[in-house]
Short mmCIF file of C-alpha atoms in Angstrom, two decimals:
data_model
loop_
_atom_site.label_atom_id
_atom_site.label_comp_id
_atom_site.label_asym_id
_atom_site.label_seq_id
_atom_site.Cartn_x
_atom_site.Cartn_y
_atom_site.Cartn_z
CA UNK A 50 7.61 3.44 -0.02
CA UNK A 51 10.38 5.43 -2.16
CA UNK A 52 13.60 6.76 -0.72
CA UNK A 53 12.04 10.44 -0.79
CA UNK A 54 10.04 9.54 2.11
CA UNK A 55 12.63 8.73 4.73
CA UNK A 56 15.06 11.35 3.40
CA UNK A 57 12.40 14.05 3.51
CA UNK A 58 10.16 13.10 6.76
CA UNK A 59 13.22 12.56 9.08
CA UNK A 60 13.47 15.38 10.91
CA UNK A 61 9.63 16.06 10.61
CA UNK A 62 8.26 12.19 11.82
CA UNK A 63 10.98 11.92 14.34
CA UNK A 64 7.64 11.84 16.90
CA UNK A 65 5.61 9.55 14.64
CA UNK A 66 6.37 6.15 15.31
CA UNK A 67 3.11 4.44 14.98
CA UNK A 68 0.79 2.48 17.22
CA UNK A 69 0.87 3.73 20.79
CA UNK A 70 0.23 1.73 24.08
CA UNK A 71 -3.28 1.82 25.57
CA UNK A 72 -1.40 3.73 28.67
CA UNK A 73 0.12 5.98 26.22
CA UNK A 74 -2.76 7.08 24.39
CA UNK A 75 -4.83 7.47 26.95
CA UNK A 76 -2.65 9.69 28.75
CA UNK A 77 -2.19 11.75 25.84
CA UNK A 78 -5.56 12.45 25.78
CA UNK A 79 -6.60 12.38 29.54
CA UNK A 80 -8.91 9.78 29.05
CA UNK A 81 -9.50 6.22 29.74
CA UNK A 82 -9.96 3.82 26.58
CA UNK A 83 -13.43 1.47 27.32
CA UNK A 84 -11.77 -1.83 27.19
CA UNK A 85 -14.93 -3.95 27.50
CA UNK A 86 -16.67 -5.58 26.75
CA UNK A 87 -13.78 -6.32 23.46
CA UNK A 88 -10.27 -5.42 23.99
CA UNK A 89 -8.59 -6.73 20.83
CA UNK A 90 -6.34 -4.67 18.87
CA UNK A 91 -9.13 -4.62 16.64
CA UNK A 92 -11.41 -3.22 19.02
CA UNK A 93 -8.77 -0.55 19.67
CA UNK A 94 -8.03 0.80 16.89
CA UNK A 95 -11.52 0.99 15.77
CA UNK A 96 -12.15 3.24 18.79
CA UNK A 97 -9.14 5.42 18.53
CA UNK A 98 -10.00 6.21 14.57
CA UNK A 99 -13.62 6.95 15.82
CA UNK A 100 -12.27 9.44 18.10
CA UNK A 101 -10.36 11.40 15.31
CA UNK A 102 -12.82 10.67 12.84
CA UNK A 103 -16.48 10.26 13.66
CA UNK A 104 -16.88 9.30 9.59
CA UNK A 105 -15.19 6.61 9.53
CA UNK A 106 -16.82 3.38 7.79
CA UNK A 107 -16.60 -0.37 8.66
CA UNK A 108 -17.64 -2.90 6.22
CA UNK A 109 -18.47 -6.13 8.23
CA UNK A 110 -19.47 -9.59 7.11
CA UNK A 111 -19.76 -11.99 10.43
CA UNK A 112 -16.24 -12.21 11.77
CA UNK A 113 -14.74 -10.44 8.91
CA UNK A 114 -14.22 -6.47 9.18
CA UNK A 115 -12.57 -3.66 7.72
CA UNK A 116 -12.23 0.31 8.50
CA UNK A 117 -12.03 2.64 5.63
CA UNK A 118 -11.40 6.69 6.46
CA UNK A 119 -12.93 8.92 4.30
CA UNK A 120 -10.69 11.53 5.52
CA UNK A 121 -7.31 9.95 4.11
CA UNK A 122 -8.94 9.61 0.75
CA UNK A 123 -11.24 6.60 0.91
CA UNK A 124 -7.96 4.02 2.44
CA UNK A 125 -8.60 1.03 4.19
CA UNK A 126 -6.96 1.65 7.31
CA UNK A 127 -6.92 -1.61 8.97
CA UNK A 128 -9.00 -5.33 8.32
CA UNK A 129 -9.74 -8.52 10.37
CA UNK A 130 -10.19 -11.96 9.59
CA UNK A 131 -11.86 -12.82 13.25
CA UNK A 132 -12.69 -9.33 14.61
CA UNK A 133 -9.74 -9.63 16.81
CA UNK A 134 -6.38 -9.14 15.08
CA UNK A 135 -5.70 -5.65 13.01
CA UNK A 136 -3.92 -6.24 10.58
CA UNK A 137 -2.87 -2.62 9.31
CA UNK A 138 -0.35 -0.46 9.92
CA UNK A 139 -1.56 3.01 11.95
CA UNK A 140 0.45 6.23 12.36
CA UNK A 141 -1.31 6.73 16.30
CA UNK A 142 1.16 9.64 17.03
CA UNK A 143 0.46 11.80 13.65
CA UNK A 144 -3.00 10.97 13.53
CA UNK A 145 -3.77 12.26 17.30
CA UNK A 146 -1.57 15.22 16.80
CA UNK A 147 -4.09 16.91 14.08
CA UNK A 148 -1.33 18.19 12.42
CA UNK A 149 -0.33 17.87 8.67
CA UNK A 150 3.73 17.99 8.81
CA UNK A 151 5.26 18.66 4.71
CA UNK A 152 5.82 16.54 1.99
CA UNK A 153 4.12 14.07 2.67
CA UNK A 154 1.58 12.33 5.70
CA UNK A 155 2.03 8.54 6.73
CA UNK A 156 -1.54 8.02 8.39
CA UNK A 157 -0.69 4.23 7.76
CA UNK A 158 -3.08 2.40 6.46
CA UNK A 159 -3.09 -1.48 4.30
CA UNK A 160 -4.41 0.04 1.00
CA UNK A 161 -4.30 3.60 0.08
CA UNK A 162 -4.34 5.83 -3.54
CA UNK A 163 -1.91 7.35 -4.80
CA UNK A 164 -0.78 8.25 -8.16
CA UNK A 165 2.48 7.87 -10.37
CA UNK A 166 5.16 8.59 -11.02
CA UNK A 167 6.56 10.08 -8.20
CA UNK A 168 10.21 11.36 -9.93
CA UNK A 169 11.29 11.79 -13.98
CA UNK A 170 9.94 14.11 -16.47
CA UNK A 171 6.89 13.17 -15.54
CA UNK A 172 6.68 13.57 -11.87
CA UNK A 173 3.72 14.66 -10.42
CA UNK A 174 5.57 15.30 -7.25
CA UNK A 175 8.22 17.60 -8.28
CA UNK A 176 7.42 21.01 -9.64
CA UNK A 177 8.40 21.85 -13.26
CA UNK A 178 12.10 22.76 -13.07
CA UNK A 179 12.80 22.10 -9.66
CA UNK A 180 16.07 19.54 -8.67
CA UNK A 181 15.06 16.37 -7.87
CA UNK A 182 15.68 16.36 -4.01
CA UNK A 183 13.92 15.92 -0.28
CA UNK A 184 13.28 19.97 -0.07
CA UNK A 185 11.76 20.12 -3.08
CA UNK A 186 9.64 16.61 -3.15
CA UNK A 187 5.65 16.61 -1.91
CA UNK A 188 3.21 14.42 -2.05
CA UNK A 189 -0.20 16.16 -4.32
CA UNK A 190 -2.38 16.92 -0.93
CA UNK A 191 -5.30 15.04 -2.75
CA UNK A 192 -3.83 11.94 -2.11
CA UNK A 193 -1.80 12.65 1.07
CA UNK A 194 -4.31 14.79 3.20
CA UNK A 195 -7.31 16.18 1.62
CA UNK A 196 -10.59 13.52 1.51
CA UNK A 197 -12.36 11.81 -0.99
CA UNK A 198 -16.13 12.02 -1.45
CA UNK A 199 -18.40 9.15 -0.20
CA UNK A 200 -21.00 9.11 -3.00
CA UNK A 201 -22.77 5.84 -1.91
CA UNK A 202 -22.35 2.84 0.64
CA UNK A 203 -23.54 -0.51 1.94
CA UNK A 204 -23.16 -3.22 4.48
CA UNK A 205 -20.22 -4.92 2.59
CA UNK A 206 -18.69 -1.81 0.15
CA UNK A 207 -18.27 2.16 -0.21
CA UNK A 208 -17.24 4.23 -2.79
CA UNK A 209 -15.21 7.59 -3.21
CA UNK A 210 -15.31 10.07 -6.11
CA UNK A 211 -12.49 12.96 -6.65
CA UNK A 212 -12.02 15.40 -9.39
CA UNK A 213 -7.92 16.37 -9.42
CA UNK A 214 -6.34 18.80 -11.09
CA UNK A 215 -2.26 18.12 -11.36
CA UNK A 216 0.49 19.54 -13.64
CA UNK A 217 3.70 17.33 -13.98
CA UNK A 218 7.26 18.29 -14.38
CA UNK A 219 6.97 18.38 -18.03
CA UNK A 220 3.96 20.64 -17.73
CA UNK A 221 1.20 19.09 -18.48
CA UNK A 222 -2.25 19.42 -16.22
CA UNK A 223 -4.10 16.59 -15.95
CA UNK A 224 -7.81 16.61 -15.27
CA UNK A 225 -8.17 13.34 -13.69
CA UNK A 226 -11.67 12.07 -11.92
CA UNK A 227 -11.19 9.79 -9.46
CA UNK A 228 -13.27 6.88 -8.51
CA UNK A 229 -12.59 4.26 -5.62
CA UNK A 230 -15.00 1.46 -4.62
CA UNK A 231 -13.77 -0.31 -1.37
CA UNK A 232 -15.53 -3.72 -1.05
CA UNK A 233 -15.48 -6.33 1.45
CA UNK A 234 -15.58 -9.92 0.03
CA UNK A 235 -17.93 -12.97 0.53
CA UNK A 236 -16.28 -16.53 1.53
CA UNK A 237 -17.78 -17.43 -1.84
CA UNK A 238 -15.79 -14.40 -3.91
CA UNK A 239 -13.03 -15.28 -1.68
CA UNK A 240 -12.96 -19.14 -2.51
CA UNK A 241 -13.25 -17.97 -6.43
CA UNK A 242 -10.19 -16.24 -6.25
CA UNK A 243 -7.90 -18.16 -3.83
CA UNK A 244 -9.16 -21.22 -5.68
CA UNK A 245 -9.58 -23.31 -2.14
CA UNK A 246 -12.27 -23.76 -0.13
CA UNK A 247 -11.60 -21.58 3.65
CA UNK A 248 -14.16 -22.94 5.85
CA UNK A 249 -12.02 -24.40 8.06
CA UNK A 250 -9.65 -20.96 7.81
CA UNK A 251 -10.54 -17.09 9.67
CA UNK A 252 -10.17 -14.89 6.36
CA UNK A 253 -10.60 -11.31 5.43
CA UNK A 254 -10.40 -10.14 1.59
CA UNK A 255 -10.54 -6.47 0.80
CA UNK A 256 -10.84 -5.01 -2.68
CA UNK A 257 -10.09 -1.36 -3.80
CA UNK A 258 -11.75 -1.01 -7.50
CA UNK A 259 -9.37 2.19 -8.59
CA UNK A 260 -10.36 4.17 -11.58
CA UNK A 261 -9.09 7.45 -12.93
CA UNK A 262 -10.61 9.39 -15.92
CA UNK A 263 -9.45 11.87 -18.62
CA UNK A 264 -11.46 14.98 -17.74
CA UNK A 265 -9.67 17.29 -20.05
CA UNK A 266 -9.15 18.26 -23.33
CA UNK A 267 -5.81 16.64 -24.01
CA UNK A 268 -4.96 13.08 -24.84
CA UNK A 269 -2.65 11.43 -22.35
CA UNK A 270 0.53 10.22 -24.43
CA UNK A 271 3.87 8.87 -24.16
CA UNK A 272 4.89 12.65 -25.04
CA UNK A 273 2.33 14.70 -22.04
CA UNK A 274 2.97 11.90 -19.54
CA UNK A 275 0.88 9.09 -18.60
CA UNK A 276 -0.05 8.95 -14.79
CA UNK A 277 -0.49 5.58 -13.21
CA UNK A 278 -2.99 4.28 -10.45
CA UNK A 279 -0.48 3.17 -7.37
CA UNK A 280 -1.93 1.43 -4.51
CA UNK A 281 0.12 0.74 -1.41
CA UNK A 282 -0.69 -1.06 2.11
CA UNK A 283 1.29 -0.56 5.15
CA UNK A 284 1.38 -3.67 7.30
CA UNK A 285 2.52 -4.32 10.87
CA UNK A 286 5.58 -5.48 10.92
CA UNK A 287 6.87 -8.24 13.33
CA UNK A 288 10.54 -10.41 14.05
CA UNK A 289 9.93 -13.38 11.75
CA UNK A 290 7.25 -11.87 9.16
CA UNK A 291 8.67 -12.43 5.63
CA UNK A 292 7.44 -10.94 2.82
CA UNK A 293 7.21 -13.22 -0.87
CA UNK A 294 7.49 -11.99 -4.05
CA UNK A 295 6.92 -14.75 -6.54
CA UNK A 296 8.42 -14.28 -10.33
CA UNK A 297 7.96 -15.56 -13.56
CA UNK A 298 10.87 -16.84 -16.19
CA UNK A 299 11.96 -14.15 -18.50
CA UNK A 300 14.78 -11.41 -19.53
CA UNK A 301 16.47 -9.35 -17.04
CA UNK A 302 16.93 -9.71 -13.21
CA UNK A 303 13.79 -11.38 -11.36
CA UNK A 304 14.08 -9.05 -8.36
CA UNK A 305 14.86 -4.87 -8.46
CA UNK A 306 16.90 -4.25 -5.46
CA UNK A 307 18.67 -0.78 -6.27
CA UNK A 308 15.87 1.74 -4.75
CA UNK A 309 18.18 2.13 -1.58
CA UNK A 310 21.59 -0.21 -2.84
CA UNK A 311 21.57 -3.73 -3.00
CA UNK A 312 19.88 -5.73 -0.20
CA UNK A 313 21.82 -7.63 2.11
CA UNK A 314 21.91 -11.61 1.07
CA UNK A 315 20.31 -12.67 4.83
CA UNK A 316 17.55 -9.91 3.74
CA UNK A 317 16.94 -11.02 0.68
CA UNK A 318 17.00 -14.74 -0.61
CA UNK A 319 16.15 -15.27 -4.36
CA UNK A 320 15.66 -18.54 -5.21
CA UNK A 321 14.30 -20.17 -8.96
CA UNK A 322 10.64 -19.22 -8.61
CA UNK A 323 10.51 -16.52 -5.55
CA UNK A 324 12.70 -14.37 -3.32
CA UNK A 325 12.13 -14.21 0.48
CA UNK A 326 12.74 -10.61 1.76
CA UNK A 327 12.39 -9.54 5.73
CA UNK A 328 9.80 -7.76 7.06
CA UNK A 329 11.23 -6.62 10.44
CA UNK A 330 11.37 -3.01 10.05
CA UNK A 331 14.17 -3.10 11.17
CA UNK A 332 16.13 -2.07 7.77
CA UNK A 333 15.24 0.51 5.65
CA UNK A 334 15.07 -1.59 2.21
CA UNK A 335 12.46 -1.85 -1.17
CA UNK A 336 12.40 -4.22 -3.83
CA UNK A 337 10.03 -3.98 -7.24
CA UNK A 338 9.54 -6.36 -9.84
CA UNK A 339 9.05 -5.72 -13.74
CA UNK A 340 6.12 -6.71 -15.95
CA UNK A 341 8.16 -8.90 -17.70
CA UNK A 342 8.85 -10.92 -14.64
CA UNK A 343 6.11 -10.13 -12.20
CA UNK A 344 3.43 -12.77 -11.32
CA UNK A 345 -0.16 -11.58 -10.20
CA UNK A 346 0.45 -11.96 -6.68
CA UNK A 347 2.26 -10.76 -3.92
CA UNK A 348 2.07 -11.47 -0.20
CA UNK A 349 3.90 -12.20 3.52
CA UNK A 350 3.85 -14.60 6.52
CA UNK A 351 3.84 -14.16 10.00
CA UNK A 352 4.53 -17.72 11.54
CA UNK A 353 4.14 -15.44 14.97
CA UNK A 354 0.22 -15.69 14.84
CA UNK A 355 0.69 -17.61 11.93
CA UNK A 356 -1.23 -15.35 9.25
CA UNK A 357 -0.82 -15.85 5.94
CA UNK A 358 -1.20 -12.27 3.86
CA UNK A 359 -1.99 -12.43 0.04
CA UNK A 360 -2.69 -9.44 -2.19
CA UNK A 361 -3.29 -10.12 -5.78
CA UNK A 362 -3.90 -7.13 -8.54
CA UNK A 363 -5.08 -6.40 -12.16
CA UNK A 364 -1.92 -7.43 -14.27
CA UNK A 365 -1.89 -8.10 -18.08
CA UNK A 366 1.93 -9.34 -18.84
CA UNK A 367 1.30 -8.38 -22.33
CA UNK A 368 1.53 -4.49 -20.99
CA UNK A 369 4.81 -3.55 -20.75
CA UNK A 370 4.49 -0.01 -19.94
CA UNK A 371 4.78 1.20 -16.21
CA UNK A 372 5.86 4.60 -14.54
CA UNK A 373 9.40 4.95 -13.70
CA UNK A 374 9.62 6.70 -10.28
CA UNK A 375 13.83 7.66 -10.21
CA UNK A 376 14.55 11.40 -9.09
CA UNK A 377 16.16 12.29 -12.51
CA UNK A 378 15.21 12.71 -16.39
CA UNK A 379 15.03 9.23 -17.52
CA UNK A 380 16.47 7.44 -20.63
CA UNK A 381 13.29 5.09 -20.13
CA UNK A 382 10.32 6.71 -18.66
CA UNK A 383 7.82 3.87 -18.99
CA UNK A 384 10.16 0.94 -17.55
CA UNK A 385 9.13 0.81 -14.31
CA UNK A 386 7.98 -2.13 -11.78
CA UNK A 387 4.44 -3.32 -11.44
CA UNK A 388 4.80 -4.87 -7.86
CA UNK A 389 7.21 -3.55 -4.98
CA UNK A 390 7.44 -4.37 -1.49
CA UNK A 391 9.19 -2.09 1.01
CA UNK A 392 10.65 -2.33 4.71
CA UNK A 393 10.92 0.13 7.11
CA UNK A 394 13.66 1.09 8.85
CA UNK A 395 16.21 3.34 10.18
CA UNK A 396 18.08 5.82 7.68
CA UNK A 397 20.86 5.53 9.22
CA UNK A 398 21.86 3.06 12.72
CA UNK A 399 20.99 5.17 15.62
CA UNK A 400 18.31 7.16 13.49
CA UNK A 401 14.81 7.34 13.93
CA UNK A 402 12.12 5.81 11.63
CA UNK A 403 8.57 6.25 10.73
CA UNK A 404 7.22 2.97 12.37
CA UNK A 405 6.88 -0.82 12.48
CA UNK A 406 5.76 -1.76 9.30
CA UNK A 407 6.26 -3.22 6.12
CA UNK A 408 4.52 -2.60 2.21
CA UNK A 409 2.90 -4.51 -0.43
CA UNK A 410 2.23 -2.30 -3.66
CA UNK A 411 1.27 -2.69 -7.09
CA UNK A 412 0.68 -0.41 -9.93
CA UNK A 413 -1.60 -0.09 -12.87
CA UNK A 414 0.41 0.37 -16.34
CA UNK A 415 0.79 4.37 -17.83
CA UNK A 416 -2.59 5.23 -18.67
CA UNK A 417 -2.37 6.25 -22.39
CA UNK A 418 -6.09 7.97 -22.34
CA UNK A 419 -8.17 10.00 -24.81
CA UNK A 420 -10.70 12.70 -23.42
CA UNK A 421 -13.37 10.69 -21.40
CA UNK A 422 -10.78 7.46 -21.42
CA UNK A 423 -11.07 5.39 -17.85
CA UNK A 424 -8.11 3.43 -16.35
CA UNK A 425 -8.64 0.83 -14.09
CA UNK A 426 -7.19 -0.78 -11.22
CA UNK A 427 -8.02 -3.80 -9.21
CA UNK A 428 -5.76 -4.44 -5.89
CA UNK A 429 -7.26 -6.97 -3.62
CA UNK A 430 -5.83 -8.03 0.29
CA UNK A 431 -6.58 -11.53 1.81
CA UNK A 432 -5.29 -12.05 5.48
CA UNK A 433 -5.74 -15.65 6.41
CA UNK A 434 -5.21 -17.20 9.44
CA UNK A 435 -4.85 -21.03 10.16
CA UNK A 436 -3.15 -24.52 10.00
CA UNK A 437 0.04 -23.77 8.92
CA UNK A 438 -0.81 -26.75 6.41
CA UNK A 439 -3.52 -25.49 5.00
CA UNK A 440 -1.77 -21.91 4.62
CA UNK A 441 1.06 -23.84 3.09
CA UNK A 442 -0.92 -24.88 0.23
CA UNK A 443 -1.82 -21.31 -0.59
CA UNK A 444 1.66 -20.33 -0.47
CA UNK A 445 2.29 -23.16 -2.59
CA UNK A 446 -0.09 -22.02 -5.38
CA UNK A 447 0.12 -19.23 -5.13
CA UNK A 448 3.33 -17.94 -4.11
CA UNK A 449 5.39 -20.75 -5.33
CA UNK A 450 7.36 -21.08 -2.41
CA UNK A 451 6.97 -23.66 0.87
CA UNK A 452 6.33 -21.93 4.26
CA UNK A 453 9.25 -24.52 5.58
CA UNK A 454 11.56 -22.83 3.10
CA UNK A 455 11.15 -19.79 5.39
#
């Protein structure tokens, strides 16, 4: 989540605070919300996007579940590892109120399209020639709040088609088709990748399979612009829930904390192999790392209900070249961060916010395509919830930190 969107939304999402009460809602709406015979958040929030959206899809594979809203272009609003806990992020208050409010929507959601770069030259959210401010900053509507296509679906996956047109600040339309495949993982898939047997563990793994293609006529170079596949997921937040953002030895800093000034030190901890950054809401704060430094994974822990939150991505550290996002012409347009994580907050003490929840993102590099050229981007989610022993290990592996350290 980028500065623009608190500086921009806070007048406009003063109301939007995220997931109401049962009372709350269902006074809103003058109804009574069927709490048997399962009243789990889950539960819940499966029936309140069913109300607003009769399309919506659920992928289920014995306890393990996931929504996806065609409506908010093919995102995965919310996932659960037992059927019970929900582990997304929902914007209740927007959502209900049917209205679209400007620059951008924050429906919520734990994995969700978008494209980059959002500021520079290249921005595909500023018009050509307009200042790089809030007034002037909006999100493309096809991937804030116009729908994707559902072409096909099954039991365990669905997938979304798009065709986009978009010009940039530099002036160059891009014809881009869009293709996003949403699948729900088997324990077997989800062993593979985790490399650990979960039988003992309750675990959900989502993947978004995120392609864009070069419809038009032009080639997409370093001189046009070169638009990048950016997936973010919006996850409740909670007191203790720490986010971990693992790095690898290399030139420059390990850890990008100038999106909003530096971080305070009891926010963010960097130690030798990973820094430890709060995921309270409760300050407005982002932090990215660069290809040169980033590992393939990213993820958070909630000793609360003790879930352990993984999300792992396509990443070749050979790439170098990712979207730079800053509101002004850049020196270095292609030096951007492949993994961020953000935390929501007030603007300002006092101030309102846009809800209790926290980020994960990653990004594919620039795509640099010919006519008929795909990019592709793979951005997968595990929530796992267990022993904090066993979850230890994973964190181990593959965050190369120690839940105790936390």
């Amino acid at each position: 989540m980028h500065k623009i969107v608190v500086l921009a939304l806070l007048g406009s999402l003063m109301a939007c605070s995220g997931r109401k009460t049962e009372t709350s809602e269902a006074q809103t709406n003058n109804t009574t919300l069927d709490t048997s015979p399962d009243s789990s958040a889950f539960a819940k929030d499966r029936q309140f996007l069913q109300r607003h959206h009769p399309d919506l899809v659920e992928l289920k594979n014995e306890d393990a579940c996931a929504l996806i809203c065609p409506a908010y272009q093919g995102r995965v609003m919310t996932s659960s590892a037992d059927g019970k806990s929900s582990y997304g992020w929902i914007n209740y208050d927007l959502i209900q109120s049917g209205k679209l409010l400007p620059h951008m929507n924050a429906f919520g959601g734990e994995d969700r399209f978008w494209l980059g770069p959002e500021g520079g030259q290249f921005a595909l959210y500023f018009k050509p020639g307009d200042p790089f401010d809030a007034i002037h900053w909006q999100t493309p509507a096809a991937i804030d709040s116009e729908p994707f296509i559902r072409a096909e679906s099954s039991a365990s996956s669905v997938r979304f088609t798009r065709d986009v047109a978009l010009t940039n600040y530099a002036g160059t339309q891009f014809n881009l088709g869009i293709e996003r495949t949403v699948r729900l993982l088997t324990k077997a898939e989800i062993n593979a990748q985790l490399g650990l047997e979960t039988s003992s563990l309750k675990v959900v793994g989502i993947e978004s399979d995120n392609k864009i293609t070069n419809k038009g006529k032009q080639a997409w170079t370093t001189q046009t612009g070169m638009p990048s596949i950016w997936i973010l997921g919006m996850m409740n937040a909670s007191p203790k829930a720490t986010i971990i953002v693992p790095f690898r030895p290399g030139a420059g800093q390990p850890v990008n904390d100038s999106y909003f000034g530096k971080v305070p030190a009891n926010r963010l901890r960097i130690g030798k192999t990973a820094a430890l950054f709060t995921a309270d809401a409760n300050y407005r704060s982002k932090i990215g790392v660069s290809p040169t430094r980033a590992t393939k994974w990213i993820g958070s822990y909630d000793p609360a209900n003790q879930t352990l939150t993984l999300v792992t991505y396509d990443f070749d550290p050979v790439i170098k070249r990712y979207v730079n996002s800053a509101w002004e012409l850049q020196k270095e347009p292609f030096s951007g961060d492949v993994v961020n994580a953000y935390n929501d907050g007030p603007m300002k003490p006092g101030q309102s916010q846009m809800g209790q929840f926290y980020e994960l993102e990653s990004s594919s590099p620039a795509a640099q395509l010919s006519p008929g050229g795909t990019q592709q981007h793979r951005h997968v989610t595990f929530h796992i919830q267990g022993p904090e022993q066993r979850l230890n290990n994973l964190a181990n592996q593959l965050l190369q930190i120690n839940l105790s350290e936390m």
